[in-house]
mmCIF file of C-alpha atoms and ligand atoms in Angstrom:
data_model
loop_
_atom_site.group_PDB
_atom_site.id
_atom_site.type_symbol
_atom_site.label_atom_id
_atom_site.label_comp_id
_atom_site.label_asym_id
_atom_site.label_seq_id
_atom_site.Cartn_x
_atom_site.Cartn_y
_atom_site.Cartn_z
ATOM 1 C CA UNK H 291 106.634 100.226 116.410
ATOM 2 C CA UNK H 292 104.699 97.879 114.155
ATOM 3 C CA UNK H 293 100.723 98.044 114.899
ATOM 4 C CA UNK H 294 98.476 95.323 114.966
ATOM 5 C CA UNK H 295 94.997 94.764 114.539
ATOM 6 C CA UNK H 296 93.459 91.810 115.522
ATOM 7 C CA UNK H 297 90.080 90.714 114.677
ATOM 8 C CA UNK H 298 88.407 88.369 116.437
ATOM 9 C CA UNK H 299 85.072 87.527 118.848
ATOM 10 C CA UNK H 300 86.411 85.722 121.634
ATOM 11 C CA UNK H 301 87.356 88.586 123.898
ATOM 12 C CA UNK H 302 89.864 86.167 125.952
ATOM 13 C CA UNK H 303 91.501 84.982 123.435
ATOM 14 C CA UNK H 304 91.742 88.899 121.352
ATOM 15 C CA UNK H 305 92.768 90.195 124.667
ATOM 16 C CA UNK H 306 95.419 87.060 125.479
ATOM 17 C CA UNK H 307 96.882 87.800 121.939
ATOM 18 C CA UNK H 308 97.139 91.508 122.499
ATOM 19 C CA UNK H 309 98.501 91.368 125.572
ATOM 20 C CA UNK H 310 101.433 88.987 124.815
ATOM 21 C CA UNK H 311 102.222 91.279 121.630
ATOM 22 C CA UNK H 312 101.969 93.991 123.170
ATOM 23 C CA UNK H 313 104.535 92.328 126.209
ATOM 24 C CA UNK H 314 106.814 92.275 122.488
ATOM 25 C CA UNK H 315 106.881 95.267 121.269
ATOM 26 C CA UNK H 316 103.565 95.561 119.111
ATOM 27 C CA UNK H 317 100.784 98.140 119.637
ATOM 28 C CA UNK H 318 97.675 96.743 119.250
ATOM 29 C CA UNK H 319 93.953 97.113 118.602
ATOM 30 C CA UNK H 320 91.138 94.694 119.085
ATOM 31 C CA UNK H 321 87.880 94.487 116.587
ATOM 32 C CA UNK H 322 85.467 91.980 117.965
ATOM 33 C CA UNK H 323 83.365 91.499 114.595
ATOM 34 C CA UNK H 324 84.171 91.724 110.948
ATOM 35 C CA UNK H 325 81.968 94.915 110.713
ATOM 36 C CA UNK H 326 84.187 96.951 113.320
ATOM 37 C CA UNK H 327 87.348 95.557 111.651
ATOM 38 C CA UNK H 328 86.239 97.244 108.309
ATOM 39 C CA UNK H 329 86.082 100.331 110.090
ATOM 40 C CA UNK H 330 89.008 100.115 111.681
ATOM 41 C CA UNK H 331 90.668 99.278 108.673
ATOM 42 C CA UNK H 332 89.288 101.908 106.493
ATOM 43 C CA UNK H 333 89.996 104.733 108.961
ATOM 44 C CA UNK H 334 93.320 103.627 110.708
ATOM 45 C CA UNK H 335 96.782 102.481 109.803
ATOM 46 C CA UNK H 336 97.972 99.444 110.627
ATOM 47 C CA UNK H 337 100.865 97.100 109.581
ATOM 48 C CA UNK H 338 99.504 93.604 109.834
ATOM 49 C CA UNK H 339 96.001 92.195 110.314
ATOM 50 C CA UNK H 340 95.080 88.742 112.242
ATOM 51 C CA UNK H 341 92.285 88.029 111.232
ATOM 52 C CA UNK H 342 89.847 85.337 112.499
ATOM 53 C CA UNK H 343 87.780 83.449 109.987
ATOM 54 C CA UNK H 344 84.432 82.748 111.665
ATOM 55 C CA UNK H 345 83.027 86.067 112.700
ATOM 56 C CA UNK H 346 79.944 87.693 112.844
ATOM 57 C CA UNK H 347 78.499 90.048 110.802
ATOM 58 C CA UNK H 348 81.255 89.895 108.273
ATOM 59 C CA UNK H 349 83.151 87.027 108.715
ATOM 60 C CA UNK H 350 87.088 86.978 107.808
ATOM 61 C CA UNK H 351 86.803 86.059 103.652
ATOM 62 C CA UNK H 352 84.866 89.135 103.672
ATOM 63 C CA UNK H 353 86.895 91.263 105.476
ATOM 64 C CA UNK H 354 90.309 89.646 103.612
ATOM 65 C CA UNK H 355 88.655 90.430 100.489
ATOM 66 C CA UNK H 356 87.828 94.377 101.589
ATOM 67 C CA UNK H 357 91.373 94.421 102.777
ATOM 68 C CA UNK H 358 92.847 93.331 99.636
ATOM 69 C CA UNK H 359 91.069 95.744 97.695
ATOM 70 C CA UNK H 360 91.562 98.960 99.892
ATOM 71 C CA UNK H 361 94.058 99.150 102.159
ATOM 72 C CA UNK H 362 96.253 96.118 101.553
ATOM 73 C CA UNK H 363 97.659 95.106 104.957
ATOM 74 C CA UNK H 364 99.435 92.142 105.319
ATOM 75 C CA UNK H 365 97.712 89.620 106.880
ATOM 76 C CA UNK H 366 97.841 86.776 108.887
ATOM 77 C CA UNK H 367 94.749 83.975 109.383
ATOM 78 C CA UNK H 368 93.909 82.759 112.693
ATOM 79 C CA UNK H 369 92.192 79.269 111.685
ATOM 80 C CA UNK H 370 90.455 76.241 113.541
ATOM 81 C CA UNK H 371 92.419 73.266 113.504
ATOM 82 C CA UNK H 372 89.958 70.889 111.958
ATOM 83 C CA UNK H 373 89.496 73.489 108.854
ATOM 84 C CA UNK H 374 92.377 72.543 106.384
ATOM 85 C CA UNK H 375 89.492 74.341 103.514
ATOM 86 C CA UNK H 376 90.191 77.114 104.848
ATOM 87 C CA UNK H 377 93.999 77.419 105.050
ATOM 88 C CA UNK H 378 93.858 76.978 101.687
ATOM 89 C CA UNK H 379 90.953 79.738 100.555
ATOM 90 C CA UNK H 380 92.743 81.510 102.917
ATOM 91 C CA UNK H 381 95.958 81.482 101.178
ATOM 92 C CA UNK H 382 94.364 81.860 97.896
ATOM 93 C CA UNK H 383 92.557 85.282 98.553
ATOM 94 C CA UNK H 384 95.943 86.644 99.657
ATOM 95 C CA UNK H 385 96.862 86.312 103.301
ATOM 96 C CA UNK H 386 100.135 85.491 103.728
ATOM 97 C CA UNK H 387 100.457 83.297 105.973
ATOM 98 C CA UNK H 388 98.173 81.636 108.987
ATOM 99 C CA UNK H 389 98.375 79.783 112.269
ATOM 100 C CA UNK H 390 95.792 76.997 113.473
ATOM 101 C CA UNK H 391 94.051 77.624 116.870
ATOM 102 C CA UNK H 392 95.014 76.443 119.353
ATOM 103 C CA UNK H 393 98.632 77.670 118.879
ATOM 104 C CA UNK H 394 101.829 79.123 120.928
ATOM 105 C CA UNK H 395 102.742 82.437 120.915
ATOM 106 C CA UNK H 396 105.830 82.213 120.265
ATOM 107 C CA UNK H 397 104.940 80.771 117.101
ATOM 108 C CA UNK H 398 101.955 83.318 116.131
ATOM 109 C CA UNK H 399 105.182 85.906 117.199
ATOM 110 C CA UNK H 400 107.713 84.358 114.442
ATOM 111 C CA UNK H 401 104.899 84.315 112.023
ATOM 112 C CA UNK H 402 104.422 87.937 112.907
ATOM 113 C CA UNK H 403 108.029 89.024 112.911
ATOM 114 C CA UNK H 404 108.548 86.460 109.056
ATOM 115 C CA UNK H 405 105.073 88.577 107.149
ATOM 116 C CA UNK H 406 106.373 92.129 108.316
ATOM 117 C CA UNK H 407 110.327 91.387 107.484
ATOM 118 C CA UNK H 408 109.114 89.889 103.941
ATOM 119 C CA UNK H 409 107.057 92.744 103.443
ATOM 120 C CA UNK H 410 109.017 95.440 104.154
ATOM 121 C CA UNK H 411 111.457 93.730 102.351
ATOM 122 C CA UNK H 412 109.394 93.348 99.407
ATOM 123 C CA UNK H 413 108.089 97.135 99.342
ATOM 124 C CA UNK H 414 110.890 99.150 99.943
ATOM 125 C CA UNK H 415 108.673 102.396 99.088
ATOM 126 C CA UNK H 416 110.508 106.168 99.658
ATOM 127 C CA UNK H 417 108.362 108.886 99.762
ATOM 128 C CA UNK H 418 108.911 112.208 98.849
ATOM 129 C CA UNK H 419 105.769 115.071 98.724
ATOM 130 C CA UNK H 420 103.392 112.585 96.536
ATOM 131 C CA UNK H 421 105.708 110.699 94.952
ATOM 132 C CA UNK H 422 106.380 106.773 95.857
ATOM 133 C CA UNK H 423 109.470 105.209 94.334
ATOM 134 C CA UNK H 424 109.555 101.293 95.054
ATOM 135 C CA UNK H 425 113.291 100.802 94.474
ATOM 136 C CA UNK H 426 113.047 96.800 94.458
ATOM 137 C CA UNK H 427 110.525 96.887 91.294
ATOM 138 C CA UNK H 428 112.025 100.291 89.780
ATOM 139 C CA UNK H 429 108.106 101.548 89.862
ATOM 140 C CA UNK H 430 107.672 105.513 90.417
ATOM 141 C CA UNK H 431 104.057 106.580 91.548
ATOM 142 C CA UNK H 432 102.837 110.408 91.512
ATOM 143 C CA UNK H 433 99.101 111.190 93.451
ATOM 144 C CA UNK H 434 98.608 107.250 92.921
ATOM 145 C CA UNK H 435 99.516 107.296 88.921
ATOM 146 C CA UNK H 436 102.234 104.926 87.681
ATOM 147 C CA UNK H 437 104.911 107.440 85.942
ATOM 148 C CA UNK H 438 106.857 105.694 82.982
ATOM 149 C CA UNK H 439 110.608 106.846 83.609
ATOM 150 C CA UNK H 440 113.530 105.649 81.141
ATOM 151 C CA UNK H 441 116.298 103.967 83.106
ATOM 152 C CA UNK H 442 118.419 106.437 83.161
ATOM 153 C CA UNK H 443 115.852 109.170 84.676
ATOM 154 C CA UNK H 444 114.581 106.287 87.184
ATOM 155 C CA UNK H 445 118.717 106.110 88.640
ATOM 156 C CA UNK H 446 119.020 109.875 88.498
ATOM 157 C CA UNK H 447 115.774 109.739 90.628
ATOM 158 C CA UNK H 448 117.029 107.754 93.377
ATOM 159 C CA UNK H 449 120.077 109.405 93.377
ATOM 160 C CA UNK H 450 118.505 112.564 94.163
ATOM 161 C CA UNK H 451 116.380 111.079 96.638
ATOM 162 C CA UNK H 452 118.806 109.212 98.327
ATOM 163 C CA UNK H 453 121.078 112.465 98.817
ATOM 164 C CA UNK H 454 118.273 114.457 99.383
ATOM 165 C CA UNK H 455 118.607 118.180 100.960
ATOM 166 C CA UNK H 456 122.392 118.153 100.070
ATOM 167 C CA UNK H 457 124.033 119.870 96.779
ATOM 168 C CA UNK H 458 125.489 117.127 94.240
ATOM 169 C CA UNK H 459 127.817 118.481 91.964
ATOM 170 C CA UNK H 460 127.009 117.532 88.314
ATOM 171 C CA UNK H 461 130.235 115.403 87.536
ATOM 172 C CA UNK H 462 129.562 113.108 90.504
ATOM 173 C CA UNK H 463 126.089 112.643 89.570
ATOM 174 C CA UNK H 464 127.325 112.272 85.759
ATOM 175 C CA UNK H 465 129.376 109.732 86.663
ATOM 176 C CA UNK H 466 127.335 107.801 89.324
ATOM 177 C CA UNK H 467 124.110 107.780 86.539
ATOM 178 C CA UNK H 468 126.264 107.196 83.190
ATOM 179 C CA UNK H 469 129.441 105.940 84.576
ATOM 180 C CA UNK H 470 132.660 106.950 84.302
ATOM 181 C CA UNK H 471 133.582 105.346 81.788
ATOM 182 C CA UNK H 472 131.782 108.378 79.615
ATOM 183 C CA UNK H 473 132.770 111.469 79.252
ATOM 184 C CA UNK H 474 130.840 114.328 81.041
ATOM 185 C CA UNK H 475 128.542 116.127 79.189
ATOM 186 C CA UNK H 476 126.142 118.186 81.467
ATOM 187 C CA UNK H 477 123.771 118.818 78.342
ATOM 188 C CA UNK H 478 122.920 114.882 78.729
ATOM 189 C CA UNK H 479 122.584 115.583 82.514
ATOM 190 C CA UNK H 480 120.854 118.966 82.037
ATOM 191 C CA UNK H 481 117.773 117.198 79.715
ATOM 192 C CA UNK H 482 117.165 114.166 82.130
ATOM 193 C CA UNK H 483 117.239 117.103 85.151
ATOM 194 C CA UNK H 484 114.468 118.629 83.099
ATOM 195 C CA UNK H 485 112.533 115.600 82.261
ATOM 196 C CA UNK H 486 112.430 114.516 85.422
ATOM 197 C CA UNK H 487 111.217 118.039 86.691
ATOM 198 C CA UNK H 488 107.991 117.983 83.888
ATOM 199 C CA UNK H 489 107.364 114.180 84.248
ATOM 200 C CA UNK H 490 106.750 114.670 88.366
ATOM 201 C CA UNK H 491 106.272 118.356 88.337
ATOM 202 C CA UNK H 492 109.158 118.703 90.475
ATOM 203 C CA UNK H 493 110.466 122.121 89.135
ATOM 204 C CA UNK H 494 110.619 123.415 92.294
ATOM 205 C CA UNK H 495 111.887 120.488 94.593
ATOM 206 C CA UNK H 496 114.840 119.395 92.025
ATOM 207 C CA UNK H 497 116.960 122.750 92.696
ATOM 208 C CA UNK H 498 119.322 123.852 90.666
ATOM 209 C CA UNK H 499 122.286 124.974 92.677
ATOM 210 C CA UNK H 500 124.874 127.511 91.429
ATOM 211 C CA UNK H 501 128.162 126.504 90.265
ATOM 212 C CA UNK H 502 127.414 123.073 92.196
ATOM 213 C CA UNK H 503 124.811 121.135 90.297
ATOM 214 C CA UNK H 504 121.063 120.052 91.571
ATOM 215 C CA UNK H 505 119.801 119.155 94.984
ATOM 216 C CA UNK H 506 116.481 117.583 95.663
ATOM 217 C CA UNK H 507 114.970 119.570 98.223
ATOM 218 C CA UNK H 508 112.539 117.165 100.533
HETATM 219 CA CA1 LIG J 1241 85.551 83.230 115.780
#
């Protein structure tokens, strides 16, 4: 279940939004100034952010900014209709997308339903202990840290993690990794099993499995 948080003064309108998301499917919280949505922001986890523009004590470029700089939640402008500036700043300091006041919800919902498919689209992250592997932009990230990985150790990788907790037997991972086109030799499969171990300190999560092969244990 995807949460929301929605920042924004005008109780009725906060509390009209959250109750026809939540009527969809969407948990939802409600900060009623910029300065409460920091907070929420910095201690909770949410998956999108509507975010009102005018607000007091820290209005929305503010908070847009903090969010783009910490935790990086999608986001979604709520905007006056007379205020094309500020679709536009808006857009530039990295929300995604926003809708003009006074609008449908249907519409605010398919806005909703377009930032979180794109993102998650975008950002398909796995997770294993500390390490993120973005599969889409063949990153790997350890404690935060990009790790450099040769092609070859970054397909082993998600190999292991995508059969993780179950025994692969070297040939098949020999020939999923190099192909089979080439002829196995486990010392090639051996040294990227061991590079991989030192380069994310995996020694003991990539197991070595006897008479079978390895196994990433998660
Ligand atoms: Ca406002």
């Amino acid at each position: 279940m995807s949460r929301i948080l929605i920042v924004e003064d005008e109780i009725a309108i906060a509390d009209l939004i959250r109750i026809e998301l939540e009527a969809r499917g969407y948990r939802c919280e409600i900060a009623l100034d910029g300065e409460a949505g920091a907070d929420c922001i910095e201690k909770k986890q949410y998956d999108l952010l509507l975010l009102d523009i005018m607000l007091p004590k820290i209005d929305g470029y503010e908070l847009l900014e903090y969010n783009r700089r910490t935790a990086q939640i999608p986001t979604i402008l709520l905007t006056a209709k007379s205020r094309t500036r500020d679709k536009i700043e808006g857009l530039k300091a990295g929300a995604d997308d926003y809708v003009t006041k006074p609008f449908e919800m249907d519409e605010l919902a398919a806005r909703i339903e377009a930032v979180l498919r794109r993102y998650h689209k975008g950002n398909e992250v796995q997770k294993i202990g500390d390490v993120e592997i973005n599969v889409n932009m063949r990153t790997v990230k350890k404690a935060g840290e990009f790790v450099l990985l040769t092609p070859k150790e970054f397909d082993l990788l998600t190999l292991l993690v995508q059969n993780k907790n179950y025994a692969l037997y070297r040939e098949t991972i020999f020939e999923k990794v190099w192909g089979a086109e080439l002829e196995f030799e486990t010392r090639t499969l051996d040294l990227h099993i061991q590079r991989l171990r030192k380069k994310l300190d995996w020694k003991d999560r990539i197991k070595t499995v006897y008479k079978i092969g390895y196994m990433l244990e998660d």
